[in-house]
mmCIF file of C-alpha atoms in Angstrom:
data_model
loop_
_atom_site.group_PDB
_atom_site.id
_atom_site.type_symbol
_atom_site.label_atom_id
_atom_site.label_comp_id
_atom_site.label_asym_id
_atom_site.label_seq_id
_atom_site.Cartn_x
_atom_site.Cartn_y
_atom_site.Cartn_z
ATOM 1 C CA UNK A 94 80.113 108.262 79.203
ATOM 2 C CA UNK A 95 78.608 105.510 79.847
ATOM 3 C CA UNK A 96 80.850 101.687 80.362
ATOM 4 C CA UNK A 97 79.071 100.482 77.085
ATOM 5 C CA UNK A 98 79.664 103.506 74.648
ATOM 6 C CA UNK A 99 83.294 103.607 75.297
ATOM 7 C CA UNK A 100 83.590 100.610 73.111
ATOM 8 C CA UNK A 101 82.107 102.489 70.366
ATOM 9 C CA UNK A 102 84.209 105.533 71.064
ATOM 10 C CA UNK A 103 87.301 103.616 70.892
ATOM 11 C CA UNK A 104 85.865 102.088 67.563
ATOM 12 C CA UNK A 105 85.114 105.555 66.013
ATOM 13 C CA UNK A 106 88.534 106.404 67.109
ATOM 14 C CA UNK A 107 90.280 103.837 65.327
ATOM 15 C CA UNK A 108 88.224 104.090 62.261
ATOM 16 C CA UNK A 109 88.677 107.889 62.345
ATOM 17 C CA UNK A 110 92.540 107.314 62.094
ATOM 18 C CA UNK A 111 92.295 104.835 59.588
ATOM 19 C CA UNK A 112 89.712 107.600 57.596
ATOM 20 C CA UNK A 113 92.787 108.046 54.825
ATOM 21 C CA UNK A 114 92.949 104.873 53.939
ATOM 22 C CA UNK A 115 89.578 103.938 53.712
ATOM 23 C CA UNK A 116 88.156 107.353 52.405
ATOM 24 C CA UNK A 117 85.504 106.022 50.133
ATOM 25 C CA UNK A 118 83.908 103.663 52.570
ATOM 26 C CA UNK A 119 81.488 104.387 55.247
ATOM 27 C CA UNK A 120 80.566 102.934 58.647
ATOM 28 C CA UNK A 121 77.536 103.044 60.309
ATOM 29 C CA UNK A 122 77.578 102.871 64.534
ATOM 30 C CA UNK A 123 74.732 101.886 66.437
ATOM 31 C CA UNK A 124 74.683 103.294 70.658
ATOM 32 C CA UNK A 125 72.102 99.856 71.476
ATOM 33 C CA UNK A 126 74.413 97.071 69.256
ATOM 34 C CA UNK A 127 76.744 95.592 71.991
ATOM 35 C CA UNK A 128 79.739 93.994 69.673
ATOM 36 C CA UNK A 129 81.729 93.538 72.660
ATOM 37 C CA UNK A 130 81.117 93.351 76.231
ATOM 38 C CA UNK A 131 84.050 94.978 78.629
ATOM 39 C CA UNK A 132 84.002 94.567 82.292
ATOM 40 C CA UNK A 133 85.702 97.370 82.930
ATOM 41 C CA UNK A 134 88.099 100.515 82.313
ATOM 42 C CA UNK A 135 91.316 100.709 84.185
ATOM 43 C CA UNK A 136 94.289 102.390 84.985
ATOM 44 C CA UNK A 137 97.736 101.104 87.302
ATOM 45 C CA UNK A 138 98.602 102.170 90.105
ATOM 46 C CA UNK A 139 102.537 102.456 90.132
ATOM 47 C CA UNK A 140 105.128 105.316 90.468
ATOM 48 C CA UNK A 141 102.760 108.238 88.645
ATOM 49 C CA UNK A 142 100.358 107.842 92.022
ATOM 50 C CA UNK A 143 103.454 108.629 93.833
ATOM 51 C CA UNK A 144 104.005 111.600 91.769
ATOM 52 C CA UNK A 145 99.856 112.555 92.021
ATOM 53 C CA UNK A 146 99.902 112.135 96.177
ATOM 54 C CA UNK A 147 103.848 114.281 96.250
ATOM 55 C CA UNK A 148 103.696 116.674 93.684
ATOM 56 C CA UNK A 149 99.658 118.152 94.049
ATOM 57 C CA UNK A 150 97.934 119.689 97.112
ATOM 58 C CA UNK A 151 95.126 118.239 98.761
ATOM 59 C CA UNK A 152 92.426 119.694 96.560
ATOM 60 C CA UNK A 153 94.436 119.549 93.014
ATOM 61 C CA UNK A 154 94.584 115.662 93.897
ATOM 62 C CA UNK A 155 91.515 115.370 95.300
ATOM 63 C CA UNK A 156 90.375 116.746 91.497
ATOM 64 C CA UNK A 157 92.312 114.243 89.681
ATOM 65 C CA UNK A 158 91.090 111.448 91.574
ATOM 66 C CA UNK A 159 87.115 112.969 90.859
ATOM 67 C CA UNK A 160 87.897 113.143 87.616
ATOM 68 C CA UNK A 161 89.472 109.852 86.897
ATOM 69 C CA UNK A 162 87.018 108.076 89.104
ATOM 70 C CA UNK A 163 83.481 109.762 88.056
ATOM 71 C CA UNK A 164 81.279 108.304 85.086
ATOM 72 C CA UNK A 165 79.583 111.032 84.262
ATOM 73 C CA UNK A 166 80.400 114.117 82.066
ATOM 74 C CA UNK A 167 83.704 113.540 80.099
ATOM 75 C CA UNK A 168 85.271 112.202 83.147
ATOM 76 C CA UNK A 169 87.576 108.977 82.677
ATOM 77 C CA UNK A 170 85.044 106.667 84.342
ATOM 78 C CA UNK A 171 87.753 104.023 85.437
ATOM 79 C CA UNK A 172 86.427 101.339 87.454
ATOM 80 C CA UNK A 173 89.094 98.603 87.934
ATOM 81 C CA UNK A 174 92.323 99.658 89.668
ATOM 82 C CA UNK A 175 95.375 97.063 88.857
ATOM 83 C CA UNK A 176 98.174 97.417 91.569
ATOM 84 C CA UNK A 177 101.496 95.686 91.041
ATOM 85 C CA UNK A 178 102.545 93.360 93.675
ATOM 86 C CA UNK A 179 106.517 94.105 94.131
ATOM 87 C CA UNK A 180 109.029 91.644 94.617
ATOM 88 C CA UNK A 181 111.950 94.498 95.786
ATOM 89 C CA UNK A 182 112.891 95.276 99.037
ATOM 90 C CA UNK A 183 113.073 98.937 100.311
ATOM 91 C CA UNK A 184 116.598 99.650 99.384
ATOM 92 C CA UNK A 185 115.830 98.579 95.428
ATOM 93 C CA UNK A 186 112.740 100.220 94.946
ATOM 94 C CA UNK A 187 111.655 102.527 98.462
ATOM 95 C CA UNK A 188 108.738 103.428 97.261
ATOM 96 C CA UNK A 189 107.243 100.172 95.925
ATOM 97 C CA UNK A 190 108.610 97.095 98.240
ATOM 98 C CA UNK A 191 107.020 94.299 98.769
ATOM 99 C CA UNK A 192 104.730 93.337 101.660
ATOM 100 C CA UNK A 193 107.260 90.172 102.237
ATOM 101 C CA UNK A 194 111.360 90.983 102.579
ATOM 102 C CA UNK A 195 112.684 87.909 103.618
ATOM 103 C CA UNK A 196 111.013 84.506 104.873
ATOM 104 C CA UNK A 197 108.108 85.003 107.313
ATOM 105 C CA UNK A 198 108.679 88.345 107.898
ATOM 106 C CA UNK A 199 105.479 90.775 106.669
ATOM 107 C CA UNK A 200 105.290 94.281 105.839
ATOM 108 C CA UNK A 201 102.434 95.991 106.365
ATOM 109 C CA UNK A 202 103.471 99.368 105.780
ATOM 110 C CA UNK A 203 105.177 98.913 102.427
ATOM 111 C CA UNK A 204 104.005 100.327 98.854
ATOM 112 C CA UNK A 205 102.176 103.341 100.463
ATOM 113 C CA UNK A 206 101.395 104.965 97.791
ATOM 114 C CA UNK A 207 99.316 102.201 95.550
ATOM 115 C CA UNK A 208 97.244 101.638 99.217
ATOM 116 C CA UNK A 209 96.969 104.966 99.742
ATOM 117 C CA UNK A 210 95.168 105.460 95.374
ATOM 118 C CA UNK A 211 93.612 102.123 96.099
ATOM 119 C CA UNK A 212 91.932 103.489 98.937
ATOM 120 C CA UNK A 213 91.139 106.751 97.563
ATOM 121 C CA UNK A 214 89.223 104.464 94.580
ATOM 122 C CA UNK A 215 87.283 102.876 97.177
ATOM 123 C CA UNK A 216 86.278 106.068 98.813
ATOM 124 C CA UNK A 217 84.752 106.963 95.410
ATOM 125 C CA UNK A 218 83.173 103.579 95.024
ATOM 126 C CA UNK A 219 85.558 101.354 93.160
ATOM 127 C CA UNK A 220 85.628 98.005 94.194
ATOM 128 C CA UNK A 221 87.453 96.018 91.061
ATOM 129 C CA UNK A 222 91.079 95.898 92.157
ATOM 130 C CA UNK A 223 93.672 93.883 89.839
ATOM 131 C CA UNK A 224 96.472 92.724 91.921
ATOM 132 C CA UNK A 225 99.737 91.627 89.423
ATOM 133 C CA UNK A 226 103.109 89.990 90.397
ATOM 134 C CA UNK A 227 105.798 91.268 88.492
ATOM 135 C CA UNK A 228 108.208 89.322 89.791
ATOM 136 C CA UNK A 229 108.673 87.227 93.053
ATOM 137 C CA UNK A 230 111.076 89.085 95.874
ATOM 138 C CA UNK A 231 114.753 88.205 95.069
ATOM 139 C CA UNK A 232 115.033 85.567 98.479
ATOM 140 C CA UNK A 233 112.350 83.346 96.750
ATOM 141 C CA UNK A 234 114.499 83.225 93.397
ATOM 142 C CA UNK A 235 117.868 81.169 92.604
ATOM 143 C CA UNK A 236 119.506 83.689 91.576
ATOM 144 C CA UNK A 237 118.540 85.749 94.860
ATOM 145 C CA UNK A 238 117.514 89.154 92.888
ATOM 146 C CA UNK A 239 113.706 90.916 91.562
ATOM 147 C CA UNK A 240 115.827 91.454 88.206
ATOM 148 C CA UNK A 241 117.919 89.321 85.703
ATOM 149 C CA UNK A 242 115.785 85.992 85.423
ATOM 150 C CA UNK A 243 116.418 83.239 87.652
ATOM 151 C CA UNK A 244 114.087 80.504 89.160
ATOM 152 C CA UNK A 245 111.640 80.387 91.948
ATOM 153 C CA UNK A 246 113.554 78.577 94.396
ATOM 154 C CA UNK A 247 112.726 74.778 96.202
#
């Protein structure tokens, strides 16, 4: 499927679920009319990559990742990867931490498994990568915690 038809699919979708209420009315969908223009189709990269790279063998997962990475047949066609930048340390969260546990000290081996998908996207030429702080790590915050509110701190 190709990027631009998925807004039409989506569209038909819609309109087929709404077919009840609007049962006398009819719609007419052109492939060449662009209505909107979308950059992209994504998916996150959180705990169910953890669950894809621990719970499948090399060539279920390698499968999955065709599949949700390929344009063509009825493959899932994503091309933008969003990856959550974490603000907990190993002992909150030990499979998502942040790259940055306390004051000048950096990480480079935490949140394995979003590097590991993001890198597996890139192998199958993805190059749109979303990168999203939830929440700052709890030393930059007042109230010294990822959860509960609080402030960045001065």
């Amino acid at each position: 499927m190709s990027p631009k038809s998925r807004p039409i699919t989506l569209l038909a979708l819609a309109l087929g679920l709404a077919a009840g209420a609007f049962a006398n009315e009819s719609v007419t969908l052109y492939k060449t009319t662009v209505y909107q223009s979308i950059w992209g189709f994504g998916a996150a990269a959180n705990h169910p990559v953890k669950e894809l790279q621990d719970n499948y063998n090399y060539t279920t997962r390698n499968e999955i990742l065709d599949r949700l990475f390929s344009s063509t047949g009825s493959n899932a066609g994503l091309s933008i990867v969003r990856l959550e930048i974490n603000g907990f340390t190993k002992t909150e969260d030990p499979d998502q931490s942040t790259f940055m546990p306390s004051a000048g000290v950096i990480d480079w081996d935490s949140d394995q498994y979003q590097r590991w998908f993001a890198q597996e996207a890139e192998n199958r030429g993805l190059f749109q990568f979303y990168a999203v702080p939830w929440t700052p790590p709890g030393w930059m915050k007042t109230n010294n915690s990822p959860y509960d509110g609080g402030h960045l701190s001065k």
